[in-house]
PDB file of C-alpha atoms in Angstrom:
ATOM      1  CA  MET A 189     -11.075 -12.022   8.210  1.00  0.00           C
ATOM      2  CA  TYR A 190     -11.788 -15.303   9.850  1.00  0.00           C
ATOM      3  CA  ASN A 191     -14.627 -17.555   9.789  1.00  0.00           C
ATOM      4  CA  ARG A 192     -16.127 -20.194  12.309  1.00  0.00           C
ATOM      5  CA  GLU A 193     -14.157 -22.833  10.426  1.00  0.00           C
ATOM      6  CA  ASP A 194     -10.809 -21.214  11.050  1.00  0.00           C
ATOM      7  CA  ILE A 195     -11.925 -20.691  14.611  1.00  0.00           C
ATOM      8  CA  ALA A 196     -13.289 -24.343  15.068  1.00  0.00           C
ATOM      9  CA  LYS A 197      -9.786 -25.572  13.503  1.00  0.00           C
ATOM     10  CA  LEU A 198      -7.622 -23.427  15.813  1.00  0.00           C
ATOM     11  CA  LYS A 199      -9.513 -24.557  19.030  1.00  0.00           C
ATOM     12  CA  GLU A 200      -9.324 -28.171  17.810  1.00  0.00           C
ATOM     13  CA  ILE A 201      -5.340 -28.027  17.485  1.00  0.00           C
ATOM     14  CA  ILE A 202      -5.213 -26.063  20.758  1.00  0.00           C
ATOM     15  CA  GLY A 203      -7.115 -28.909  22.377  1.00  0.00           C
ATOM     16  CA  ARG A 204      -4.970 -31.835  21.172  1.00  0.00           C
ATOM     17  CA  SER A 205      -1.716 -29.928  21.562  1.00  0.00           C
ATOM     18  CA  ARG A 206       0.473 -30.526  24.717  1.00  0.00           C
ATOM     19  CA  ARG A 207       3.581 -28.305  23.879  1.00  0.00           C
ATOM     20  CA  ILE A 208       2.230 -25.085  22.569  1.00  0.00           C
ATOM     21  CA  VAL A 209       4.845 -22.166  22.057  1.00  0.00           C
ATOM     22  CA  PHE A 210       3.567 -18.579  21.169  1.00  0.00           C
ATOM     23  CA  PHE A 211       5.567 -16.538  19.031  1.00  0.00           C
ATOM     24  CA  GLY A 212       4.285 -13.031  19.104  1.00  0.00           C
ATOM     25  CA  GLY A 213       5.094  -9.381  17.849  1.00  0.00           C
ATOM     26  CA  ALA A 214       3.656  -5.972  18.232  1.00  0.00           C
ATOM     27  CA  GLY A 215       0.170  -6.868  16.994  1.00  0.00           C
ATOM     28  CA  VAL A 216      -0.493  -8.690  20.328  1.00  0.00           C
ATOM     29  CA  SER A 217      -0.318  -5.482  22.223  1.00  0.00           C
ATOM     30  CA  THR A 218      -2.371  -3.168  20.038  1.00  0.00           C
ATOM     31  CA  ALA A 219      -5.508  -3.859  21.992  1.00  0.00           C
ATOM     32  CA  SER A 220      -3.632  -2.535  25.138  1.00  0.00           C
ATOM     33  CA  GLY A 221      -3.119   0.949  23.297  1.00  0.00           C
ATOM     34  CA  ILE A 222       0.553   0.210  22.332  1.00  0.00           C
ATOM     35  CA  PRO A 223       0.774   1.100  18.401  1.00  0.00           C
ATOM     36  CA  ASP A 224       2.286  -1.630  16.137  1.00  0.00           C
ATOM     37  CA  PHE A 225       5.277  -0.655  13.806  1.00  0.00           C
ATOM     38  CA  ARG A 226       4.735  -1.853  10.091  1.00  0.00           C
ATOM     39  CA  SER A 227       1.107  -1.473   9.302  1.00  0.00           C
ATOM     40  CA  GLU A 228      -0.249   1.404   7.254  1.00  0.00           C
ATOM     41  CA  ASP A 229      -0.691   3.371  10.534  1.00  0.00           C
ATOM     42  CA  GLY A 230       2.127   2.037  12.346  1.00  0.00           C
ATOM     43  CA  LEU A 231       5.176   3.903  14.024  1.00  0.00           C
ATOM     44  CA  TYR A 232       7.263   2.971  11.044  1.00  0.00           C
ATOM     45  CA  SER A 233       4.858   4.686   8.772  1.00  0.00           C
ATOM     46  CA  GLY A 234       6.198   7.986   9.395  1.00  0.00           C
ATOM     47  CA  LYS A 235       9.397  10.175  10.190  1.00  0.00           C
ATOM     48  CA  TRP A 236      10.346  11.949  13.246  1.00  0.00           C
ATOM     49  CA  LYS A 237      12.837  14.959  12.977  1.00  0.00           C
ATOM     50  CA  GLY A 238      13.297  13.656   9.221  1.00  0.00           C
ATOM     51  CA  MET A 239      14.531  10.385  10.558  1.00  0.00           C
ATOM     52  CA  SER A 240      13.292   6.762  10.435  1.00  0.00           C
ATOM     53  CA  PRO A 241      12.522   5.107  13.571  1.00  0.00           C
ATOM     54  CA  GLU A 242      14.862   2.388  12.609  1.00  0.00           C
ATOM     55  CA  ASP A 243      17.625   4.894  12.647  1.00  0.00           C
ATOM     56  CA  ILE A 244      16.670   6.565  16.046  1.00  0.00           C
ATOM     57  CA  LEU A 245      16.341   3.064  17.489  1.00  0.00           C
ATOM     58  CA  SER A 246      19.873   2.222  16.666  1.00  0.00           C
ATOM     59  CA  ALA A 247      22.858   1.699  18.745  1.00  0.00           C
ATOM     60  CA  ALA A 248      24.742   4.388  16.955  1.00  0.00           C
ATOM     61  CA  TYR A 249      22.004   6.874  17.278  1.00  0.00           C
ATOM     62  CA  PHE A 250      21.799   6.171  21.195  1.00  0.00           C
ATOM     63  CA  ALA A 251      25.659   6.912  21.443  1.00  0.00           C
ATOM     64  CA  LEU A 252      25.791   9.855  19.160  1.00  0.00           C
ATOM     65  CA  HIS A 253      22.280  11.542  20.147  1.00  0.00           C
ATOM     66  CA  THR A 254      21.391  10.259  23.465  1.00  0.00           C
ATOM     67  CA  ALA A 255      19.162  13.247  24.262  1.00  0.00           C
ATOM     68  CA  ASP A 256      17.324  12.715  21.089  1.00  0.00           C
ATOM     69  CA  PHE A 257      16.916   9.105  21.359  1.00  0.00           C
ATOM     70  CA  TYR A 258      15.244   9.434  24.835  1.00  0.00           C
ATOM     71  CA  ASP A 259      12.937  12.116  23.467  1.00  0.00           C
ATOM     72  CA  PHE A 260      11.681   9.617  21.061  1.00  0.00           C
ATOM     73  CA  TYR A 261      11.983   6.879  23.412  1.00  0.00           C
ATOM     74  CA  ARG A 262       9.670   8.284  26.085  1.00  0.00           C
ATOM     75  CA  ARG A 263       7.286   9.731  23.510  1.00  0.00           C
ATOM     76  CA  TYR A 264       6.674   6.676  21.243  1.00  0.00           C
ATOM     77  CA  MET A 265       8.090   3.389  22.926  1.00  0.00           C
ATOM     78  CA  VAL A 266       6.900   3.816  26.702  1.00  0.00           C
ATOM     79  CA  HIS A 267       3.525   3.015  27.660  1.00  0.00           C
ATOM     80  CA  PRO A 268       3.548   2.501  31.404  1.00  0.00           C
ATOM     81  CA  ASP A 269      -0.072   2.432  32.071  1.00  0.00           C
ATOM     82  CA  ALA A 270      -0.767  -0.190  29.502  1.00  0.00           C
ATOM     83  CA  GLU A 271      -2.480  -3.365  30.822  1.00  0.00           C
ATOM     84  CA  PRO A 272      -2.523  -6.897  29.425  1.00  0.00           C
ATOM     85  CA  ASN A 273      -5.514  -7.737  27.141  1.00  0.00           C
ATOM     86  CA  ALA A 274      -7.450 -10.816  26.075  1.00  0.00           C
ATOM     87  CA  VAL A 275      -4.404 -12.305  24.306  1.00  0.00           C
ATOM     88  CA  HIS A 276      -2.063 -11.908  27.308  1.00  0.00           C
ATOM     89  CA  ARG A 277      -4.803 -13.228  29.636  1.00  0.00           C
ATOM     90  CA  TRP A 278      -5.426 -16.342  27.354  1.00  0.00           C
ATOM     91  CA  LEU A 279      -2.017 -17.226  27.157  1.00  0.00           C
ATOM     92  CA  TYR A 280      -1.669 -17.038  30.833  1.00  0.00           C
ATOM     93  CA  ASP A 281      -4.591 -19.378  31.225  1.00  0.00           C
ATOM     94  CA  LEU A 282      -2.742 -21.703  28.669  1.00  0.00           C
ATOM     95  CA  GLU A 283       0.371 -21.712  31.041  1.00  0.00           C
ATOM     96  CA  LYS A 284      -1.644 -22.527  34.062  1.00  0.00           C
ATOM     97  CA  ALA A 285      -3.177 -25.586  32.137  1.00  0.00           C
ATOM     98  CA  ASP A 286       0.319 -26.523  31.356  1.00  0.00           C
ATOM     99  CA  LYS A 287      -0.476 -26.333  27.493  1.00  0.00           C
ATOM    100  CA  LEU A 288       1.951 -23.517  26.729  1.00  0.00           C
ATOM    101  CA  ARG A 289       5.416 -24.330  27.108  1.00  0.00           C
ATOM    102  CA  GLY A 290       6.795 -20.831  26.285  1.00  0.00           C
ATOM    103  CA  ILE A 291       6.093 -17.227  24.950  1.00  0.00           C
ATOM    104  CA  VAL A 292       8.894 -16.073  22.559  1.00  0.00           C
ATOM    105  CA  THR A 293       8.213 -12.436  22.177  1.00  0.00           C
ATOM    106  CA  GLN A 294       9.484  -9.380  20.090  1.00  0.00           C
ATOM    107  CA  ASN A 295       7.775  -6.870  22.165  1.00  0.00           C
ATOM    108  CA  ILE A 296       9.517  -4.659  24.743  1.00  0.00           C
ATOM    109  CA  ASP A 297       6.354  -3.950  26.733  1.00  0.00           C
ATOM    110  CA  GLY A 298       6.595  -6.493  29.509  1.00  0.00           C
ATOM    111  CA  LEU A 299       2.775  -7.167  29.314  1.00  0.00           C
ATOM    112  CA  HIS A 300       3.270 -11.131  29.298  1.00  0.00           C
ATOM    113  CA  ARG A 301       5.074 -11.030  32.673  1.00  0.00           C
ATOM    114  CA  LYS A 302       2.372  -8.247  33.799  1.00  0.00           C
ATOM    115  CA  ALA A 303      -0.205 -11.024  32.741  1.00  0.00           C
ATOM    116  CA  GLY A 304       1.367 -13.500  35.101  1.00  0.00           C
ATOM    117  CA  ASN A 305       3.282 -15.695  32.411  1.00  0.00           C
ATOM    118  CA  LYS A 306       6.796 -17.144  33.886  1.00  0.00           C
ATOM    119  CA  ARG A 307       7.849 -18.965  30.471  1.00  0.00           C
ATOM    120  CA  VAL A 308       8.655 -15.556  28.677  1.00  0.00           C
ATOM    121  CA  TYR A 309      11.609 -15.285  26.405  1.00  0.00           C
ATOM    122  CA  GLU A 310      11.999 -11.692  25.272  1.00  0.00           C
ATOM    123  CA  LEU A 311      14.237 -11.475  22.235  1.00  0.00           C
ATOM    124  CA  HIS A 312      14.373  -7.680  22.260  1.00  0.00           C
ATOM    125  CA  GLY A 313      14.432  -6.841  25.807  1.00  0.00           C
ATOM    126  CA  ASN A 314      12.132  -5.181  28.454  1.00  0.00           C
ATOM    127  CA  ILE A 315      11.448  -1.498  29.103  1.00  0.00           C
ATOM    128  CA  HIS A 316      11.189  -2.212  32.774  1.00  0.00           C
ATOM    129  CA  GLU A 317      14.753  -3.129  33.090  1.00  0.00           C
ATOM    130  CA  ASN A 318      17.466  -0.471  32.595  1.00  0.00           C
ATOM    131  CA  TYR A 319      21.034  -0.170  33.720  1.00  0.00           C
ATOM    132  CA  CYS A 320      23.992   1.982  34.182  1.00  0.00           C
ATOM    133  CA  ILE A 321      26.613   1.366  31.507  1.00  0.00           C
ATOM    134  CA  ASN A 322      29.527   2.175  33.874  1.00  0.00           C
ATOM    135  CA  CYS A 323      28.408   0.271  36.938  1.00  0.00           C
ATOM    136  CA  ASP A 324      25.541  -1.850  36.134  1.00  0.00           C
ATOM    137  CA  ALA A 325      23.196  -0.548  38.768  1.00  0.00           C
ATOM    138  CA  GLU A 326      19.650  -1.533  37.903  1.00  0.00           C
ATOM    139  CA  TYR A 327      16.870   0.830  37.713  1.00  0.00           C
ATOM    140  CA  PRO A 328      13.107   0.672  37.012  1.00  0.00           C
ATOM    141  CA  LEU A 329      11.150   2.325  34.366  1.00  0.00           C
ATOM    142  CA  GLU A 330      10.248   5.014  36.758  1.00  0.00           C
ATOM    143  CA  LYS A 331      13.872   6.209  36.292  1.00  0.00           C
ATOM    144  CA  ILE A 332      13.576   7.011  32.795  1.00  0.00           C
ATOM    145  CA  THR A 333      10.049   8.314  32.693  1.00  0.00           C
ATOM    146  CA  GLY A 334      10.497  10.550  35.953  1.00  0.00           C
ATOM    147  CA  SER A 335      13.335  12.277  34.308  1.00  0.00           C
ATOM    148  CA  ASP A 336      14.127  14.767  31.514  1.00  0.00           C
ATOM    149  CA  GLY A 337      16.896  14.535  29.161  1.00  0.00           C
ATOM    150  CA  VAL A 338      19.447  11.978  29.644  1.00  0.00           C
ATOM    151  CA  PRO A 339      18.845   9.613  32.751  1.00  0.00           C
ATOM    152  CA  ARG A 340      22.179   9.411  34.963  1.00  0.00           C
ATOM    153  CA  CYS A 341      22.965   6.807  37.394  1.00  0.00           C
ATOM    154  CA  ASP A 342      22.448   7.709  41.168  1.00  0.00           C
ATOM    155  CA  ARG A 343      25.577   5.964  42.234  1.00  0.00           C
ATOM    156  CA  CYS A 344      28.259   7.070  39.696  1.00  0.00           C
ATOM    157  CA  GLY A 345      26.509   9.552  37.279  1.00  0.00           C
ATOM    158  CA  GLY A 346      26.890   7.227  34.518  1.00  0.00           C
ATOM    159  CA  LEU A 347      24.579   6.750  31.418  1.00  0.00           C
ATOM    160  CA  ILE A 348      21.467   4.769  32.066  1.00  0.00           C
ATOM    161  CA  LYS A 349      20.633   2.393  29.073  1.00  0.00           C
ATOM    162  CA  PRO A 350      17.258   0.564  28.635  1.00  0.00           C
ATOM    163  CA  TRP A 351      17.818  -3.019  28.585  1.00  0.00           C
ATOM    164  CA  VAL A 352      16.375  -3.231  24.931  1.00  0.00           C
ATOM    165  CA  VAL A 353      18.030  -4.452  21.887  1.00  0.00           C
ATOM    166  CA  LEU A 354      18.607  -1.535  19.323  1.00  0.00           C
ATOM    167  CA  TYR A 355      19.317  -2.053  15.756  1.00  0.00           C
ATOM    168  CA  GLY A 356      22.966  -3.082  15.491  1.00  0.00           C
ATOM    169  CA  GLU A 357      23.021  -4.961  18.654  1.00  0.00           C
ATOM    170  CA  SER A 358      22.431  -8.719  18.990  1.00  0.00           C
ATOM    171  CA  PRO A 359      19.743 -10.408  21.242  1.00  0.00           C
ATOM    172  CA  ASP A 360      20.906 -11.728  24.686  1.00  0.00           C
ATOM    173  CA  ARG A 361      22.530 -15.297  23.958  1.00  0.00           C
ATOM    174  CA  TYR A 362      20.792 -16.974  26.746  1.00  0.00           C
ATOM    175  CA  THR A 363      17.410 -15.879  26.048  1.00  0.00           C
ATOM    176  CA  CYS A 364      18.091 -16.851  22.227  1.00  0.00           C
ATOM    177  CA  ILE A 365      19.123 -20.383  23.624  1.00  0.00           C
ATOM    178  CA  GLY A 366      16.052 -20.876  25.663  1.00  0.00           C
ATOM    179  CA  ALA A 367      13.657 -19.494  22.808  1.00  0.00           C
ATOM    180  CA  GLU A 368      15.193 -22.010  20.420  1.00  0.00           C
ATOM    181  CA  ARG A 369      14.722 -24.791  22.620  1.00  0.00           C
ATOM    182  CA  GLU A 370      11.227 -24.333  23.398  1.00  0.00           C
ATOM    183  CA  ILE A 371      10.376 -23.875  19.725  1.00  0.00           C
ATOM    184  CA  THR A 372      12.407 -26.965  18.810  1.00  0.00           C
ATOM    185  CA  GLY A 373      10.322 -28.944  21.388  1.00  0.00           C
ATOM    186  CA  ALA A 374       7.087 -27.683  20.478  1.00  0.00           C
ATOM    187  CA  ASP A 375       4.218 -29.614  18.781  1.00  0.00           C
ATOM    188  CA  THR A 376       2.355 -26.387  17.949  1.00  0.00           C
ATOM    189  CA  LEU A 377       3.752 -23.204  17.304  1.00  0.00           C
ATOM    190  CA  ILE A 378       1.313 -20.027  17.043  1.00  0.00           C
ATOM    191  CA  VAL A 379       2.895 -17.289  15.274  1.00  0.00           C
ATOM    192  CA  ALA A 380       0.801 -13.954  15.757  1.00  0.00           C
ATOM    193  CA  GLY A 381       0.830 -10.226  15.318  1.00  0.00           C
ATOM    194  CA  THR A 382       4.138 -10.390  13.676  1.00  0.00           C
ATOM    195  CA  SER A 383       5.097  -9.584   9.964  1.00  0.00           C
ATOM    196  CA  LEU A 384       8.405 -11.673  10.414  1.00  0.00           C
ATOM    197  CA  GLN A 385      10.496  -8.822   8.764  1.00  0.00           C
ATOM    198  CA  VAL A 386      12.828  -8.300  11.757  1.00  0.00           C
ATOM    199  CA  GLU A 387      15.844 -10.566  11.944  1.00  0.00           C
ATOM    200  CA  PRO A 388      17.279 -12.612  13.557  1.00  0.00           C
ATOM    201  CA  ALA A 389      14.056 -12.843  15.310  1.00  0.00           C
ATOM    202  CA  ALA A 390      11.930 -13.932  12.424  1.00  0.00           C
ATOM    203  CA  SER A 391      14.216 -16.727  11.725  1.00  0.00           C
ATOM    204  CA  PHE A 392      13.312 -18.414  14.967  1.00  0.00           C
ATOM    205  CA  ILE A 393      10.465 -20.279  13.606  1.00  0.00           C
ATOM    206  CA  GLU A 394      12.889 -22.412  11.300  1.00  0.00           C
ATOM    207  CA  TYR A 395      13.573 -24.382  14.366  1.00  0.00           C
ATOM    208  CA  PHE A 396      10.172 -25.526  14.479  1.00  0.00           C
ATOM    209  CA  SER A 397       9.342 -29.322  13.436  1.00  0.00           C
ATOM    210  CA  GLY A 398       6.379 -30.042  15.244  1.00  0.00           C
ATOM    211  CA  ARG A 399       2.716 -30.921  13.798  1.00  0.00           C
ATOM    212  CA  ASN A 400       0.970 -27.562  13.694  1.00  0.00           C
ATOM    213  CA  LEU A 401       2.116 -24.039  12.556  1.00  0.00           C
ATOM    214  CA  VAL A 402      -0.455 -21.578  12.888  1.00  0.00           C
ATOM    215  CA  VAL A 403      -0.265 -18.023  11.916  1.00  0.00           C
ATOM    216  CA  ILE A 404      -2.446 -15.281  12.890  1.00  0.00           C
ATOM    217  CA  ASN A 405      -1.690 -11.738  11.292  1.00  0.00           C
ATOM    218  CA  ARG A 406      -3.543  -8.908   9.664  1.00  0.00           C
ATOM    219  CA  GLU A 407      -1.110  -9.281   6.643  1.00  0.00           C
ATOM    220  CA  ALA A 408       0.627 -12.000   4.760  1.00  0.00           C
ATOM    221  CA  THR A 409       3.810 -13.373   6.306  1.00  0.00           C
ATOM    222  CA  PRO A 410       6.578 -15.298   4.792  1.00  0.00           C
ATOM    223  CA  ALA A 411       5.296 -18.251   7.109  1.00  0.00           C
ATOM    224  CA  ASP A 412       1.991 -18.397   5.490  1.00  0.00           C
ATOM    225  CA  ALA A 413       3.092 -21.136   2.995  1.00  0.00           C
ATOM    226  CA  LYS A 414       4.188 -23.265   5.590  1.00  0.00           C
ATOM    227  CA  ALA A 415       1.425 -23.397   7.839  1.00  0.00           C
ATOM    228  CA  SER A 416      -1.345 -25.656   8.654  1.00  0.00           C
ATOM    229  CA  LEU A 417      -3.591 -22.770   9.668  1.00  0.00           C
ATOM    230  CA  VAL A 418      -3.421 -19.153   8.381  1.00  0.00           C
ATOM    231  CA  ILE A 419      -5.917 -16.490   9.704  1.00  0.00           C
ATOM    232  CA  HIS A 420      -5.562 -12.924   8.413  1.00  0.00           C
ATOM    233  CA  ALA A 421      -7.183 -10.905  11.088  1.00  0.00           C
ATOM    234  CA  ASP A 422      -6.495  -9.099  14.401  1.00  0.00           C
ATOM    235  CA  ILE A 423      -4.936 -11.769  16.948  1.00  0.00           C
ATOM    236  CA  GLU A 424      -7.214 -10.175  19.726  1.00  0.00           C
ATOM    237  CA  ASP A 425     -10.393 -10.739  17.582  1.00  0.00           C
ATOM    238  CA  VAL A 426      -9.504 -14.311  16.829  1.00  0.00           C
ATOM    239  CA  ILE A 427      -8.699 -15.117  20.489  1.00  0.00           C
ATOM    240  CA  THR A 428     -11.871 -13.615  21.806  1.00  0.00           C
ATOM    241  CA  ALA A 429     -13.717 -15.755  19.433  1.00  0.00           C
ATOM    242  CA  VAL A 430     -11.904 -18.710  20.625  1.00  0.00           C
ATOM    243  CA  ILE A 431     -12.689 -17.820  24.118  1.00  0.00           C
ATOM    244  CA  SER A 432     -16.263 -17.501  23.174  1.00  0.00           C
ATOM    245  CA  GLU A 433     -16.426 -20.730  21.540  1.00  0.00           C
ATOM    246  CA  GLN A 434     -14.732 -22.401  24.613  1.00  0.00           C
ATOM    247  CA  ASN A 435     -17.440 -20.879  27.009  1.00  0.00           C
ATOM    248  CA  ASN A 436     -20.416 -21.874  24.981  1.00  0.00           C
ATOM    249  CA  ALA A 437     -19.012 -25.508  24.631  1.00  0.00           C
ATOM    250  CA  SER A 438     -19.043 -25.452  28.405  1.00  0.00           C
ATOM    251  CA  GLU A 439     -22.423 -24.419  29.392  1.00  0.00           C
TER     252      GLU A 439
END
């Protein structure tokens, strides 16, 4: 939970910061109807066809059991009707005010870009970008959701793969370089909605050497001990409270 002192301190940190970077995980999108992964009721709390999601969402499983991969992927990983929530909209406002230097996200839902943010580094890719592994033809999400079984390229008949980073694959090098640069140059790093258990993404916060490390997550994280401010609560609840305080102050 959080109290008014937590909100006041977060508001103060944001107010005096000039180069904020936001590092987010699945908890950022739960208010948009997208389930998280590692909470008690998260996606990774159960099994599917006797297998863990980590196994199904692996490069090896995609190569060997492509139809089953897509069955799981369409059912649990793709949420085409999801809309940005208060957190996404707040971050867009911060970017417009030139206080937010970048968003580094582990999410693949594309909601930060849908909210209007431009400086987004998607470490694990984006469900809206898909490509043929043979000829590199590009396809929108509708190519995946509008087909059954294994989606095939209209041009060459090759296998279409989502531009997402599966277990056993490495994140895009240039995305990582950009994310590292932004975190290194930040004066405030807000880590939110992530347990910091997925590598190599979780190690990115080690590049931060600025003034304020803020952690907002329902459960404890490995970064709590280093943080200037730790709030164990839902990120949308916290940001809604910050927005309310800002609105009250302007009245």
